[in-house]
Short mmCIF file of C-alpha atoms in Angstrom, two decimals:
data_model
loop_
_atom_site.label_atom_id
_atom_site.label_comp_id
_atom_site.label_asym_id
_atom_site.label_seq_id
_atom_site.Cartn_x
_atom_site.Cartn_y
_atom_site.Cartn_z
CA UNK A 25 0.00 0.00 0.00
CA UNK A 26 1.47 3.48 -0.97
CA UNK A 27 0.75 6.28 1.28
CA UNK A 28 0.26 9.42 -0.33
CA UNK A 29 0.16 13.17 1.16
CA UNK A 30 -2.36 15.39 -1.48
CA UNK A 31 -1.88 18.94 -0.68
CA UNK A 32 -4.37 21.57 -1.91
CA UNK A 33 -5.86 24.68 -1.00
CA UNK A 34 -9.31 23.75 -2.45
CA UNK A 35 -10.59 21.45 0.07
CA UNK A 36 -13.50 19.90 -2.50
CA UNK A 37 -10.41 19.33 -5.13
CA UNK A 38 -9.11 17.04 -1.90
CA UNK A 39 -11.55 15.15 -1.42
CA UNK A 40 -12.13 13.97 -5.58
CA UNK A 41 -8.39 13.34 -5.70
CA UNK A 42 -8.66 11.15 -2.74
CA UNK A 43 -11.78 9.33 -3.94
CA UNK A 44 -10.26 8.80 -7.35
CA UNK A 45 -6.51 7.90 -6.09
CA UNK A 46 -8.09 5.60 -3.40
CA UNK A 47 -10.44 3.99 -5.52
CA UNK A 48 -8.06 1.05 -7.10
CA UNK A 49 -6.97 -0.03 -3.58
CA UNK A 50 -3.26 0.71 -4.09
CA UNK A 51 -2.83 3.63 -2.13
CA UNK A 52 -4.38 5.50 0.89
CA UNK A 53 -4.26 9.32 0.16
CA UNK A 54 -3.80 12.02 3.36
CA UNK A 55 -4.80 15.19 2.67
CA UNK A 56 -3.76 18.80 3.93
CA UNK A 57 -5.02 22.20 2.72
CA UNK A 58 -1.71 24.11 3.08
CA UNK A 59 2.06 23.32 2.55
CA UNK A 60 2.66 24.07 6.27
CA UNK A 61 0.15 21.66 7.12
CA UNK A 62 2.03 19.08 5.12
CA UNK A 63 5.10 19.69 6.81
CA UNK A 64 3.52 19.13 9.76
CA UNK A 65 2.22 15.87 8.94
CA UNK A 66 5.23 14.79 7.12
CA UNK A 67 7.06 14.81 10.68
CA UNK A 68 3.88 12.38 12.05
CA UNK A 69 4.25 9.82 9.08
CA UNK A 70 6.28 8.46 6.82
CA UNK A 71 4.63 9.00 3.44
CA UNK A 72 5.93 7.46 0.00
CA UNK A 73 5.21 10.26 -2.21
CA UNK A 74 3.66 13.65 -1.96
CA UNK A 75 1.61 14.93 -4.34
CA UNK A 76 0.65 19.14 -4.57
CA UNK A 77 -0.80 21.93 -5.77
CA UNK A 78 1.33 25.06 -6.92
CA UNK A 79 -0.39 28.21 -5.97
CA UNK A 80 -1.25 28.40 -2.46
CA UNK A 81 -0.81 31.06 0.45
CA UNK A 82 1.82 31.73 2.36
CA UNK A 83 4.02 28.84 0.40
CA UNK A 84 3.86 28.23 -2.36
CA UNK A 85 4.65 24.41 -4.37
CA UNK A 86 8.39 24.91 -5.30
CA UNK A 87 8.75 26.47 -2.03
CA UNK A 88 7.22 23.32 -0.03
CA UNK A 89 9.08 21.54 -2.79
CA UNK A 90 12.43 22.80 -1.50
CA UNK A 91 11.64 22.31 2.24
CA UNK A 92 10.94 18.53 1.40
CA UNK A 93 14.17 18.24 -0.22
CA UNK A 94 15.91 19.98 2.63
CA UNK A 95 14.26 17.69 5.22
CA UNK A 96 13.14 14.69 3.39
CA UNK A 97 15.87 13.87 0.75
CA UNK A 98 14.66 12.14 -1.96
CA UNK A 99 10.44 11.82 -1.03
CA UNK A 100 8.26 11.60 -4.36
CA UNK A 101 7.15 14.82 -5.15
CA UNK A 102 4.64 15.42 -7.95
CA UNK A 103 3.42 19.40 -8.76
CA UNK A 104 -0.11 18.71 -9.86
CA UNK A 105 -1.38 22.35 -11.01
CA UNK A 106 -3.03 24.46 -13.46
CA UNK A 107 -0.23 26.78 -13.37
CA UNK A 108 1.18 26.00 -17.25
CA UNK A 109 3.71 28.80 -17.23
CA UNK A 110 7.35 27.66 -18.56
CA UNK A 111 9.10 28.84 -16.05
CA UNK A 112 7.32 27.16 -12.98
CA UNK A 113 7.97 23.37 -14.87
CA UNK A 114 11.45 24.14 -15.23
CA UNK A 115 11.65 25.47 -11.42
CA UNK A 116 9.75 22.72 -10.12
CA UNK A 117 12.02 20.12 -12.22
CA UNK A 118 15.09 22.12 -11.44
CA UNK A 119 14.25 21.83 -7.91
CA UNK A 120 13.75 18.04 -7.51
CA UNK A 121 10.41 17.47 -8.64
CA UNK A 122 9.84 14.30 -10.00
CA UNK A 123 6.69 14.96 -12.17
CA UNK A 124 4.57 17.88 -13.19
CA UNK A 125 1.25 17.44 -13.91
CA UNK A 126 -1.12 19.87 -14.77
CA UNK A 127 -5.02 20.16 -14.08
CA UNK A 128 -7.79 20.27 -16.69
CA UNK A 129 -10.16 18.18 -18.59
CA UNK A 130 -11.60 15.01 -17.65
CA UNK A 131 -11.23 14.68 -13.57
CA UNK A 132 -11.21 10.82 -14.48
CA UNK A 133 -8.55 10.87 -16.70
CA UNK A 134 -6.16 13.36 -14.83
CA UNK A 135 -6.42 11.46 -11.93
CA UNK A 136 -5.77 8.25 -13.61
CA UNK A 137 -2.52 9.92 -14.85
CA UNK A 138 -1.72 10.98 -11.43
CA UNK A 139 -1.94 7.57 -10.47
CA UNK A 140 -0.17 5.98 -12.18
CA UNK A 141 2.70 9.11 -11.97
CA UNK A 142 2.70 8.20 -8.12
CA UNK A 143 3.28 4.60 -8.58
CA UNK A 144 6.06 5.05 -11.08
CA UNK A 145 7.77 8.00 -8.68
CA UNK A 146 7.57 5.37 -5.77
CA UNK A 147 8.62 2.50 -7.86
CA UNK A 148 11.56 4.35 -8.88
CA UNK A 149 12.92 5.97 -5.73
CA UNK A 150 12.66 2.08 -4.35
CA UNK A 151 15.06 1.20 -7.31
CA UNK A 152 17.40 3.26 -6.60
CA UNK A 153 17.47 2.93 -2.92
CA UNK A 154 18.29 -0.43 -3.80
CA UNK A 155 21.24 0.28 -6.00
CA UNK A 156 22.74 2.63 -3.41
CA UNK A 157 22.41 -0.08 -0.57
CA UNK A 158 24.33 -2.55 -3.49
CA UNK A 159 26.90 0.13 -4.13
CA UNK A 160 27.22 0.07 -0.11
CA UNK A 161 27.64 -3.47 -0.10
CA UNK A 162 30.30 -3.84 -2.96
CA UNK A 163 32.19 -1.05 -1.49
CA UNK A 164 32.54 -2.85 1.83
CA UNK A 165 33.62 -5.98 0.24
CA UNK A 166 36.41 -4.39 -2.28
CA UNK A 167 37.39 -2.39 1.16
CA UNK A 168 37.64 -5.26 3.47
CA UNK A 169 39.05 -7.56 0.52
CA UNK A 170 42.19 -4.84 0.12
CA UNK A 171 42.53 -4.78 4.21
CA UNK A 172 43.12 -8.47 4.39
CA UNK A 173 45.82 -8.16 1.98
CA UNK A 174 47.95 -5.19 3.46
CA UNK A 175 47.27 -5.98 7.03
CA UNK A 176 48.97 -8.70 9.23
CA UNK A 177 47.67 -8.21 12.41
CA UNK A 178 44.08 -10.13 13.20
CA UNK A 179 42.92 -7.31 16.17
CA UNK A 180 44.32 -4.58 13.63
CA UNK A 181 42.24 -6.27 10.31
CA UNK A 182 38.47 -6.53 12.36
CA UNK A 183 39.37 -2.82 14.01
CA UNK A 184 39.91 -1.70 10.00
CA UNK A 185 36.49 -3.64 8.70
CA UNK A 186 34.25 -2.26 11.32
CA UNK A 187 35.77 1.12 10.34
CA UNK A 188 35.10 0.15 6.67
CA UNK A 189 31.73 -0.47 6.87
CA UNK A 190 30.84 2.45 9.05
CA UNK A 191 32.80 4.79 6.74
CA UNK A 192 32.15 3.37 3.15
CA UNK A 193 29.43 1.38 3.86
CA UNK A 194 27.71 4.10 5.65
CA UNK A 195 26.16 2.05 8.89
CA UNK A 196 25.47 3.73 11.71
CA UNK A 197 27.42 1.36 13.76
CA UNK A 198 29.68 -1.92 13.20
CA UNK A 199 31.04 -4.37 15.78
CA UNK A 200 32.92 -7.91 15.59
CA UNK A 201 32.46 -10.13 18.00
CA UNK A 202 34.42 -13.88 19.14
CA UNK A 203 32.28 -16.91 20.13
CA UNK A 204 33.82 -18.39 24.07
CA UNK A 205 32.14 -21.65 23.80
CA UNK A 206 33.61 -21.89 27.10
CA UNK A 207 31.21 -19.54 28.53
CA UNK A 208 28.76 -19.51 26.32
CA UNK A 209 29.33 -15.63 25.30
CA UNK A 210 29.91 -13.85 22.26
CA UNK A 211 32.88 -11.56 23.00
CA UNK A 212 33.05 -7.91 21.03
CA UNK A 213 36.78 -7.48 19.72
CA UNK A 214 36.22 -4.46 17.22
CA UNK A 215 33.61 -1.74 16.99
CA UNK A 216 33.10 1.19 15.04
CA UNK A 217 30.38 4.22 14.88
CA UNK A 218 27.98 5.73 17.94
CA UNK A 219 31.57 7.63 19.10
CA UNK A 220 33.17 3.82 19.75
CA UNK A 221 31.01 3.24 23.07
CA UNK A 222 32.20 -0.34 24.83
CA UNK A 223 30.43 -3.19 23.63
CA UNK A 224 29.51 -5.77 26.47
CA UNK A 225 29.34 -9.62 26.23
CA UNK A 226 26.07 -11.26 24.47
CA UNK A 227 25.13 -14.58 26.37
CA UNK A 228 23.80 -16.76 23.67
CA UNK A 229 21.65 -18.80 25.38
CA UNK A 230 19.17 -15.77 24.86
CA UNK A 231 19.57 -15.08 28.40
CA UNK A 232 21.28 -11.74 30.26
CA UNK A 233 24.51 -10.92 29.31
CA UNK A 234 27.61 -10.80 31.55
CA UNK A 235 26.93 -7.25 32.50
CA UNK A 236 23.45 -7.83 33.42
CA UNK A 237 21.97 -6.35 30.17
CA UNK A 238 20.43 -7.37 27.51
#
């Protein structure tokens, strides 16, 4: 199910975009009468694509445009307007837009159109999400593949791949740890990321670790 943010300042517009939009099952459609509205329910929910008008008061699209880019990356963003002018398709595309669609005619049609625009948007950002999580991956292998060959030291080499994979990889956080069969306890040896805070022993029975944590 796609989740989809409709912003308008024509409340009746809203509501036949969201019956139309909603009516195939594929998506459920929030709607919000003003830009700042949006933004306001943008920080309550994650939607997959956000779909709005151009002229409205006090912001206008390619101004709520550039505040989603600012705070939301790469978020599907369609400009759905009758504004035609030249100038506003090139600053909305300029600006990150990923469609521009403009009102008029059938409301059937158009919102068919708009339809399937979302879909393709959403199906597109998740294709290249994909092939910047790959490019993570094969950049962490070619990095830890070069480490094993120029370092000797085994405490050294683990230190250098959980560096590798919070620095080209871009995790949050990396650690390494050694199984003591012993004592039943997985061991941390090398960590990286969240300013290199001390790792304590996992029990792997599933049950507290040494430390009394989980």
């Amino acid at each position: 199910m796609i989740h989809v943010l409709y912003v308008d300042d024509e409340p009746d517009l809203l509501v036949l975009g969201k019956i139309f939009l909603e009516k195939p099952g594929a998506m459920t459609v929030g709607t919000a009468t003003s830009a700042r509205q949006a933004l306001e329910m943008l920080e309550q929910y994650p939607y997959d694509a956000v779909v709005s008008d151009f002229q409205m008061p006090e912001m206008n699209g390619i101004s709520f445009l550039k505040r989603i880019r600012a705070e939301s990356g790469n978020l599907p963003f369609i400009l759905f307007t009758g504004k035609g002018r030249e100038e506003v398709v090139i600053d909305a595309l300029n600006n990150g837009a990923d469609f521009y669609l403009q009102k008029g005619g059938d409301p059937k049609t158009q919102f068919i159109e708009l339809h399937h625009k979302i879909i393709q948007a959403v199906k597109q950002r998740e294709s290249d999400e994909k092939i910047l999580f790959f490019n993570r991956i094969y950049a962490i292998l070619s990095g830890v593949n070069a480490a094993i060959l120029r370092i000797p030291s085994r405490n050294e080499l683990l230190r250098e791949i959980c560096s590798i994979i919070v620095e080209q990889g871009m995790f949050s956080k990396a650690w390494i740890g050694i199984i003591d069969t012993g004592k039943d306890l997985l061991l941390p040896v090398a960590s990286c990321g969240y300013e290199n805070t001390p790792l304590s022993p996992v029990r792997l029975s599933g049950g507290n670790n040494s430390s009394g944590e989980r």
